[in-house]
mmCIF file of C-alpha atoms in Angstrom:
data_model
loop_
_atom_site.group_PDB
_atom_site.id
_atom_site.type_symbol
_atom_site.label_atom_id
_atom_site.label_comp_id
_atom_site.label_asym_id
_atom_site.label_seq_id
_atom_site.Cartn_x
_atom_site.Cartn_y
_atom_site.Cartn_z
ATOM 1 C CA UNK A 7 0.219 0.062 -0.236
ATOM 2 C CA UNK A 8 1.142 3.313 -0.636
ATOM 3 C CA UNK A 9 1.728 5.505 1.931
ATOM 4 C CA UNK A 10 0.828 8.355 0.717
ATOM 5 C CA UNK A 11 -3.117 6.722 0.540
ATOM 6 C CA UNK A 12 -5.189 6.711 3.593
ATOM 7 C CA UNK A 13 -8.042 4.560 4.868
ATOM 8 C CA UNK A 14 -10.557 5.732 5.744
ATOM 9 C CA UNK A 15 -11.759 5.688 9.684
ATOM 10 C CA UNK A 16 -15.443 6.561 11.946
ATOM 11 C CA UNK A 17 -15.178 9.607 14.306
ATOM 12 C CA UNK A 18 -17.951 8.733 16.519
ATOM 13 C CA UNK A 19 -18.982 12.210 18.188
ATOM 14 C CA UNK A 20 -20.677 12.602 22.011
ATOM 15 C CA UNK A 21 -23.860 14.232 21.342
ATOM 16 C CA UNK A 22 -25.031 14.147 24.725
ATOM 17 C CA UNK A 23 -25.632 16.810 27.462
ATOM 18 C CA UNK A 24 -25.347 14.447 29.973
ATOM 19 C CA UNK A 25 -23.504 11.146 31.448
ATOM 20 C CA UNK A 26 -24.840 8.327 31.034
ATOM 21 C CA UNK A 27 -24.650 5.080 33.353
ATOM 22 C CA UNK A 28 -25.234 1.299 32.781
ATOM 23 C CA UNK A 29 -27.674 -0.052 34.798
ATOM 24 C CA UNK A 30 -30.174 -2.892 35.235
ATOM 25 C CA UNK A 31 -33.987 -0.941 35.592
ATOM 26 C CA UNK A 32 -37.086 -2.883 35.315
ATOM 27 C CA UNK A 33 -39.851 -0.012 34.451
ATOM 28 C CA UNK A 34 -43.902 0.355 33.417
ATOM 29 C CA UNK A 35 -44.874 1.611 30.618
ATOM 30 C CA UNK A 36 -48.160 2.458 29.001
ATOM 31 C CA UNK A 37 -48.865 4.549 25.699
ATOM 32 C CA UNK A 38 -52.489 6.479 25.319
ATOM 33 C CA UNK A 39 -53.336 3.504 23.035
ATOM 34 C CA UNK A 40 -52.283 0.802 25.198
ATOM 35 C CA UNK A 41 -52.599 -0.802 28.603
ATOM 36 C CA UNK A 42 -49.347 -1.212 31.077
ATOM 37 C CA UNK A 43 -46.460 -2.689 30.063
ATOM 38 C CA UNK A 44 -42.435 -3.241 31.015
ATOM 39 C CA UNK A 45 -39.537 -3.368 29.320
ATOM 40 C CA UNK A 46 -35.931 -2.743 30.645
ATOM 41 C CA UNK A 47 -33.581 0.144 30.569
ATOM 42 C CA UNK A 48 -29.848 -0.331 30.983
ATOM 43 C CA UNK A 49 -28.622 3.114 29.864
ATOM 44 C CA UNK A 50 -29.415 5.784 31.968
ATOM 45 C CA UNK A 51 -28.782 9.820 32.064
ATOM 46 C CA UNK A 52 -30.940 12.759 33.134
ATOM 47 C CA UNK A 53 -31.691 13.649 29.369
ATOM 48 C CA UNK A 54 -33.125 10.048 29.212
ATOM 49 C CA UNK A 55 -33.332 6.164 28.536
ATOM 50 C CA UNK A 56 -31.357 3.113 26.669
ATOM 51 C CA UNK A 57 -34.326 0.730 26.136
ATOM 52 C CA UNK A 58 -35.230 -3.352 25.444
ATOM 53 C CA UNK A 59 -38.984 -3.418 25.026
ATOM 54 C CA UNK A 60 -41.130 -6.522 23.782
ATOM 55 C CA UNK A 61 -43.210 -4.093 20.974
ATOM 56 C CA UNK A 62 -42.392 -2.252 18.185
ATOM 57 C CA UNK A 63 -42.856 1.393 18.503
ATOM 58 C CA UNK A 64 -42.855 4.246 15.701
ATOM 59 C CA UNK A 65 -40.264 6.996 16.486
ATOM 60 C CA UNK A 66 -42.035 10.082 18.082
ATOM 61 C CA UNK A 67 -44.087 7.874 20.121
ATOM 62 C CA UNK A 68 -45.112 9.416 23.776
ATOM 63 C CA UNK A 69 -45.465 6.592 26.699
ATOM 64 C CA UNK A 70 -45.633 7.390 30.526
ATOM 65 C CA UNK A 71 -43.008 5.618 32.578
ATOM 66 C CA UNK A 72 -42.902 4.060 36.023
ATOM 67 C CA UNK A 73 -38.956 3.073 37.246
ATOM 68 C CA UNK A 74 -39.038 1.791 40.569
ATOM 69 C CA UNK A 75 -36.388 1.224 42.969
ATOM 70 C CA UNK A 76 -34.809 0.757 46.374
ATOM 71 C CA UNK A 77 -33.411 2.708 48.758
ATOM 72 C CA UNK A 78 -32.704 1.674 51.948
ATOM 73 C CA UNK A 79 -35.725 0.362 53.201
ATOM 74 C CA UNK A 80 -37.671 2.401 50.632
ATOM 75 C CA UNK A 81 -39.700 1.957 47.278
ATOM 76 C CA UNK A 82 -38.539 5.247 45.282
ATOM 77 C CA UNK A 83 -40.811 5.840 42.023
ATOM 78 C CA UNK A 84 -39.755 7.758 38.732
ATOM 79 C CA UNK A 85 -42.862 9.037 36.863
ATOM 80 C CA UNK A 86 -42.324 11.065 33.558
ATOM 81 C CA UNK A 87 -42.663 11.137 29.703
ATOM 82 C CA UNK A 88 -40.595 9.799 27.457
ATOM 83 C CA UNK A 89 -40.623 10.448 23.300
ATOM 84 C CA UNK A 90 -38.884 7.705 21.568
ATOM 85 C CA UNK A 91 -36.208 9.362 19.646
ATOM 86 C CA UNK A 92 -34.728 6.409 18.087
ATOM 87 C CA UNK A 93 -35.251 2.703 17.342
ATOM 88 C CA UNK A 94 -33.204 -0.427 16.440
ATOM 89 C CA UNK A 95 -35.436 -3.029 15.950
ATOM 90 C CA UNK A 96 -33.336 -5.871 15.154
ATOM 91 C CA UNK A 97 -30.918 -5.597 18.159
ATOM 92 C CA UNK A 98 -32.372 -8.613 20.203
ATOM 93 C CA UNK A 99 -35.366 -9.391 17.559
ATOM 94 C CA UNK A 100 -34.486 -13.278 18.024
ATOM 95 C CA UNK A 101 -35.538 -12.605 21.684
ATOM 96 C CA UNK A 102 -38.641 -10.741 21.012
ATOM 97 C CA UNK A 103 -36.874 -7.190 22.329
ATOM 98 C CA UNK A 104 -36.570 -4.077 20.643
ATOM 99 C CA UNK A 105 -34.375 -1.239 21.454
ATOM 100 C CA UNK A 106 -35.094 2.100 21.425
ATOM 101 C CA UNK A 107 -34.042 5.702 22.127
ATOM 102 C CA UNK A 108 -36.101 7.133 25.342
ATOM 103 C CA UNK A 109 -35.839 10.868 25.540
ATOM 104 C CA UNK A 110 -37.933 12.438 28.478
ATOM 105 C CA UNK A 111 -40.155 15.391 27.931
ATOM 106 C CA UNK A 112 -41.374 16.142 31.176
ATOM 107 C CA UNK A 113 -41.144 14.428 34.965
ATOM 108 C CA UNK A 114 -43.893 13.429 37.618
ATOM 109 C CA UNK A 115 -42.964 16.531 40.861
ATOM 110 C CA UNK A 116 -40.141 15.216 42.352
ATOM 111 C CA UNK A 117 -39.275 12.646 40.130
ATOM 112 C CA UNK A 118 -36.243 14.833 38.483
ATOM 113 C CA UNK A 119 -34.818 14.512 41.643
ATOM 114 C CA UNK A 120 -35.236 11.208 42.618
ATOM 115 C CA UNK A 121 -33.823 10.306 38.945
ATOM 116 C CA UNK A 122 -30.446 12.123 40.297
ATOM 117 C CA UNK A 123 -29.869 10.656 43.473
ATOM 118 C CA UNK A 124 -30.263 7.361 41.422
ATOM 119 C CA UNK A 125 -27.799 8.259 38.796
ATOM 120 C CA UNK A 126 -25.513 9.825 41.798
ATOM 121 C CA UNK A 127 -25.795 5.995 43.439
ATOM 122 C CA UNK A 128 -24.892 4.250 40.593
ATOM 123 C CA UNK A 129 -21.666 6.265 39.397
ATOM 124 C CA UNK A 130 -20.653 6.652 42.678
ATOM 125 C CA UNK A 131 -20.912 1.919 42.574
ATOM 126 C CA UNK A 132 -19.238 2.295 38.778
ATOM 127 C CA UNK A 133 -16.108 3.927 40.364
ATOM 128 C CA UNK A 134 -15.371 1.165 43.242
#
């Protein structure tokens, strides 16, 4: 290969404003035209979630979500509205799961503070 030739590479630019953390959080969700069901969040930030769901959804779909997590002897609830901003329908299709990026649109009173607490605990746990 001639040294004047170069190899093409891929440059990945991080677009997120908030740091993201690896999690494994079950959550309940529903959309206006369906019953409540559940999914798993595997990545979380103050801006949104990476989730696996059992149903196919379109970009732009709004979901009402509820995340429950233990804190000491209490069970903390985070309630929010999130929008599907990207879809990867083939991610784990063999298992009947589809991967989505959700962006938070709004939080119930106190839920954003609870999310910040959760993410802080996760961050501290990942440093160890």
